[in-house]
Amino acid sequence: MIIAIDGPSASGKGTLAKKLADHYGLNYLDTGLLYRKVAYKVLVAGEDPANVEAAEKAALDLDASPIDEALLRTAAIAEAASIVAAEPRVRAAILSFQRDFAKSPNGAILDGRDIGSFVCPDADIKLFVSASVAVRAKRRFLELEASGYAGTLEEVSREIAARDERDRNRKTAPLRQAEDAHLLDTSKLDIETAFRAAVEWIDSR
Ligand code: DC
């Protein structure tokens, strides 16, 4: 079984995907982390994330070596990740890794922006997880604050809106709900309720 979960940042799709992976015994890939790793490598190399050659090189060199996730979850890396993710050559460089992962013998769940629409168009289950900008900004702000972030909710809200704009309007594989994806709006749902709603829908398929 392949489950594709897409949605904008801080929609709750990552937490939901992890819980579904545990529940159904599937291998889980957070594809956003791949773009974050590429962005991190570009910045550590002292390059500009908008430099196509540098970003493509980092994507082609991507390996399984772990990078401390806390280093990848900062606002600066999120911003740089959405810049490298807009580059078709970066997306092409990590496409086969994602598709190979989806073929894991025990089944897989991938989350991202273009999984149902592009990476795994034949996924058995497609969910599009969303929430209002205000709710997503609040969630992300609380997460960042817990790790020592000193900015304001307004700043986080502006960053989320800017990333949405970039992710939705880029030419290659923009964020969009696949026609056959089931919409799960988590604006008014806590994670447990969202999880139960997703399981109910998946089991009904
Ligand atoms: O989900 P996230 O915030 O960790 O993703 C980081 C960036 O990567 C985000 O700006 C969108 C981009 N991304 C993408 O373009 N395609 C994916 N499948 C996953 C993430």
Coordinates of C-alpha atoms and ligand atoms in Angstrom, one line a residue:
M1 CA 0.0 0.0 0.0
I2 CA 1.2 3.5 -0.8
I3 CA -0.2 6.5 1.0
A4 CA 0.5 10.0 -0.3
I5 CA 0.0 12.9 2.0
D6 CA 0.3 16.4 0.8
G7 CA -0.4 19.8 2.2
P8 CA 1.1 23.2 3.1
S9 CA 3.6 23.7 5.9
A10 CA 2.3 23.3 9.5
S11 CA -0.9 21.7 8.3
G12 CA -0.2 18.7 10.6
K13 CA 0.6 16.3 7.8
G14 CA 3.9 15.2 9.2
T15 CA 2.6 14.2 12.6
L16 CA -0.4 12.6 10.9
A17 CA 1.8 10.7 8.5
K18 CA 4.0 9.3 11.3
K19 CA 1.0 8.1 13.2
L20 CA -0.5 6.5 10.1
A21 CA 2.9 4.8 9.4
D22 CA 2.9 3.3 12.9
H23 CA -0.7 2.3 12.7
Y24 CA -0.4 0.5 9.3
G25 CA 3.2 -0.7 9.7
L26 CA 4.4 1.4 6.7
N27 CA 7.8 2.9 6.0
Y28 CA 7.7 6.6 6.3
L29 CA 9.5 9.3 4.2
D30 CA 9.2 13.0 5.0
T31 CA 10.1 14.4 1.6
G32 CA 10.3 18.0 3.0
L33 CA 13.3 16.9 4.9
L34 CA 15.1 16.0 1.6
Y35 CA 14.6 19.6 0.4
R36 CA 15.7 20.8 3.9
K37 CA 18.9 18.7 3.7
V38 CA 19.7 20.1 0.2
A39 CA 19.2 23.7 1.5
Y40 CA 21.4 22.9 4.6
K41 CA 24.2 21.6 2.4
V42 CA 24.0 24.6 0.1
L43 CA 24.2 27.0 3.0
V44 CA 27.0 25.1 4.8
A45 CA 28.9 25.3 1.5
G46 CA 28.5 29.0 1.6
E47 CA 26.4 29.2 -1.5
D48 CA 23.1 31.0 -2.3
P49 CA 20.0 28.7 -2.3
A50 CA 19.0 30.4 -5.5
N51 CA 22.2 29.3 -7.2
V52 CA 20.9 26.5 -9.4
E53 CA 24.3 24.7 -9.9
A54 CA 25.0 24.6 -6.2
A55 CA 21.5 23.4 -5.3
E56 CA 21.6 20.7 -8.0
K57 CA 25.0 19.5 -6.8
A58 CA 23.8 19.3 -3.2
A59 CA 20.7 17.3 -4.4
L60 CA 22.8 14.9 -6.5
D61 CA 25.2 14.4 -3.6
L62 CA 22.4 13.7 -1.1
D63 CA 23.2 10.6 0.9
A64 CA 21.7 8.8 3.8
S65 CA 24.1 10.4 6.3
P66 CA 22.0 11.8 9.1
I67 CA 21.9 15.6 9.8
D68 CA 20.6 16.6 13.3
E69 CA 16.9 17.2 12.6
A70 CA 16.9 20.3 14.9
L71 CA 19.4 21.9 12.5
L72 CA 17.0 21.3 9.6
R73 CA 13.9 22.6 11.3
T74 CA 14.9 26.2 11.7
A75 CA 13.0 29.1 10.0
A76 CA 16.1 29.9 7.9
I77 CA 16.4 26.4 6.5
A78 CA 12.6 26.3 5.8
E79 CA 13.0 29.5 3.7
A80 CA 16.0 28.2 1.9
A81 CA 14.3 24.8 1.3
S82 CA 11.4 26.4 -0.4
I83 CA 13.8 28.3 -2.7
V84 CA 15.8 25.1 -3.7
A85 CA 12.5 23.2 -4.1
A86 CA 11.3 25.6 -6.8
E87 CA 14.3 24.5 -9.0
P88 CA 13.3 21.7 -11.4
R89 CA 16.8 20.3 -11.5
V90 CA 16.8 19.8 -7.8
R91 CA 13.4 18.1 -7.9
A92 CA 14.5 15.9 -10.7
A93 CA 17.7 14.9 -8.8
I94 CA 15.7 13.5 -5.9
L95 CA 12.7 12.1 -7.7
S96 CA 13.9 8.5 -8.2
F97 CA 14.9 8.3 -4.5
Q98 CA 11.3 9.1 -3.6
R99 CA 9.8 6.7 -6.1
D100 CA 12.2 3.9 -5.1
F101 CA 11.2 4.5 -1.5
A102 CA 7.5 4.3 -2.4
K103 CA 8.2 0.8 -3.7
S104 CA 9.3 -0.5 -0.2
P105 CA 8.1 -4.1 0.0
N106 CA 6.1 -3.5 3.1
G107 CA 4.4 -0.4 1.7
A108 CA 5.2 3.2 2.2
I109 CA 3.8 6.6 3.3
L110 CA 5.3 9.7 1.9
D111 CA 4.4 13.3 2.8
G112 CA 5.2 16.5 0.9
R113 CA 3.7 18.8 -1.6
D114 CA 3.6 16.9 -4.9
I115 CA 3.4 13.2 -3.7
G116 CA -0.2 12.5 -4.9
S117 CA 0.0 14.8 -7.9
F118 CA 3.4 13.9 -9.2
V119 CA 5.8 11.5 -7.3
C120 CA 3.2 8.8 -6.7
P121 CA 0.2 9.5 -9.0
D122 CA -0.9 5.9 -8.6
A123 CA -0.9 5.9 -4.8
D124 CA -3.6 3.8 -3.2
I125 CA -4.6 6.5 -0.8
K126 CA -4.2 10.3 -1.3
L127 CA -4.8 12.8 1.5
F128 CA -4.5 16.5 1.2
V129 CA -4.1 18.0 4.7
S130 CA -4.8 21.6 5.1
A131 CA -5.6 24.3 7.7
S132 CA -6.1 28.1 7.7
V133 CA -2.9 30.3 7.6
A134 CA -3.8 31.6 11.1
V135 CA -4.0 28.1 12.6
R136 CA -0.8 26.9 10.9
A137 CA 1.1 30.1 11.9
K138 CA 0.1 29.6 15.5
R139 CA 1.2 25.9 15.5
R140 CA 4.5 26.7 13.9
F141 CA 5.1 29.6 16.3
L142 CA 4.5 27.4 19.3
E143 CA 6.9 24.8 17.9
L144 CA 9.6 27.4 17.2
E145 CA 9.1 29.1 20.5
A146 CA 9.7 25.8 22.3
S147 CA 13.1 25.6 20.7
G148 CA 14.1 29.1 21.7
Y149 CA 12.8 31.2 18.8
A150 CA 12.7 34.9 19.7
G151 CA 10.5 36.2 16.8
T152 CA 6.8 37.1 16.8
L153 CA 3.7 35.3 15.7
E154 CA 3.2 37.9 12.9
E155 CA 6.7 37.1 11.5
V156 CA 5.9 33.4 11.5
S157 CA 2.6 34.1 9.8
R158 CA 4.3 36.2 7.1
E159 CA 6.9 33.5 6.5
I160 CA 4.2 30.8 6.2
A161 CA 2.2 32.9 3.8
A162 CA 5.4 33.6 1.7
R163 CA 6.3 29.9 1.6
D164 CA 2.7 29.0 0.6
E165 CA 2.9 31.5 -2.2
R166 CA 6.2 30.1 -3.5
D167 CA 5.1 26.4 -3.1
R168 CA 1.8 27.0 -4.8
N169 CA 3.0 29.2 -7.7
R170 CA 6.2 27.6 -8.8
K171 CA 6.2 26.1 -12.3
T172 CA 7.4 22.6 -11.4
A173 CA 5.2 20.3 -9.3
P174 CA 3.5 23.1 -7.4
L175 CA 1.6 22.4 -4.2
R176 CA -1.9 21.4 -5.1
Q177 CA -4.6 19.0 -4.2
A178 CA -4.6 16.0 -6.6
E179 CA -8.1 15.5 -8.1
D180 CA -8.5 12.1 -6.4
A181 CA -7.1 13.3 -3.0
H182 CA -9.3 13.4 0.0
L183 CA -9.3 16.8 1.8
L184 CA -8.7 16.8 5.5
D185 CA -9.0 20.3 7.0
T186 CA -7.3 20.2 10.4
S187 CA -8.1 23.9 11.3
K188 CA -10.5 22.7 14.1
L189 CA -9.1 19.2 14.7
D190 CA -6.5 18.2 17.2
I191 CA -4.0 15.5 16.1
E192 CA -5.9 12.6 17.6
T193 CA -9.2 13.6 15.9
A194 CA -7.4 14.2 12.6
F195 CA -5.8 10.7 12.9
R196 CA -9.1 9.0 13.6
A197 CA -10.7 10.8 10.7
A198 CA -7.9 9.7 8.4
V199 CA -8.0 6.1 9.6
E200 CA -11.8 6.0 9.1
W201 CA -11.5 7.3 5.6
I202 CA -8.5 4.9 4.7
D203 CA -10.3 1.9 6.1
S204 CA -13.4 2.7 4.1
R205 CA -11.4 2.5 0.9
Ligands
DC1 O1 7.3 20.2 4.6 P1 8.5 21.1 4.8 O2 8.1 22.4 5.4 O3 9.5 20.4 5.6 O4 9.1 21.3 3.4 C1 10.2 22.2 3.2 C2 10.1 22.8 1.8 O5 10.3 21.8 0.8 C3 8.8 23.5 1.5 O6 8.9 24.9 1.2 C4 8.2 22.9 0.3 C5 9.3 21.9 -0.2 N1 8.7 20.6 -0.6 C6 8.4 20.4 -1.9 O7 8.5 21.3 -2.7 N2 8.0 19.2 -2.3 C7 7.9 18.2 -1.4 N3 7.4 17.0 -1.8 C8 8.2 18.4 0.0 C9 8.6 19.7 0.4

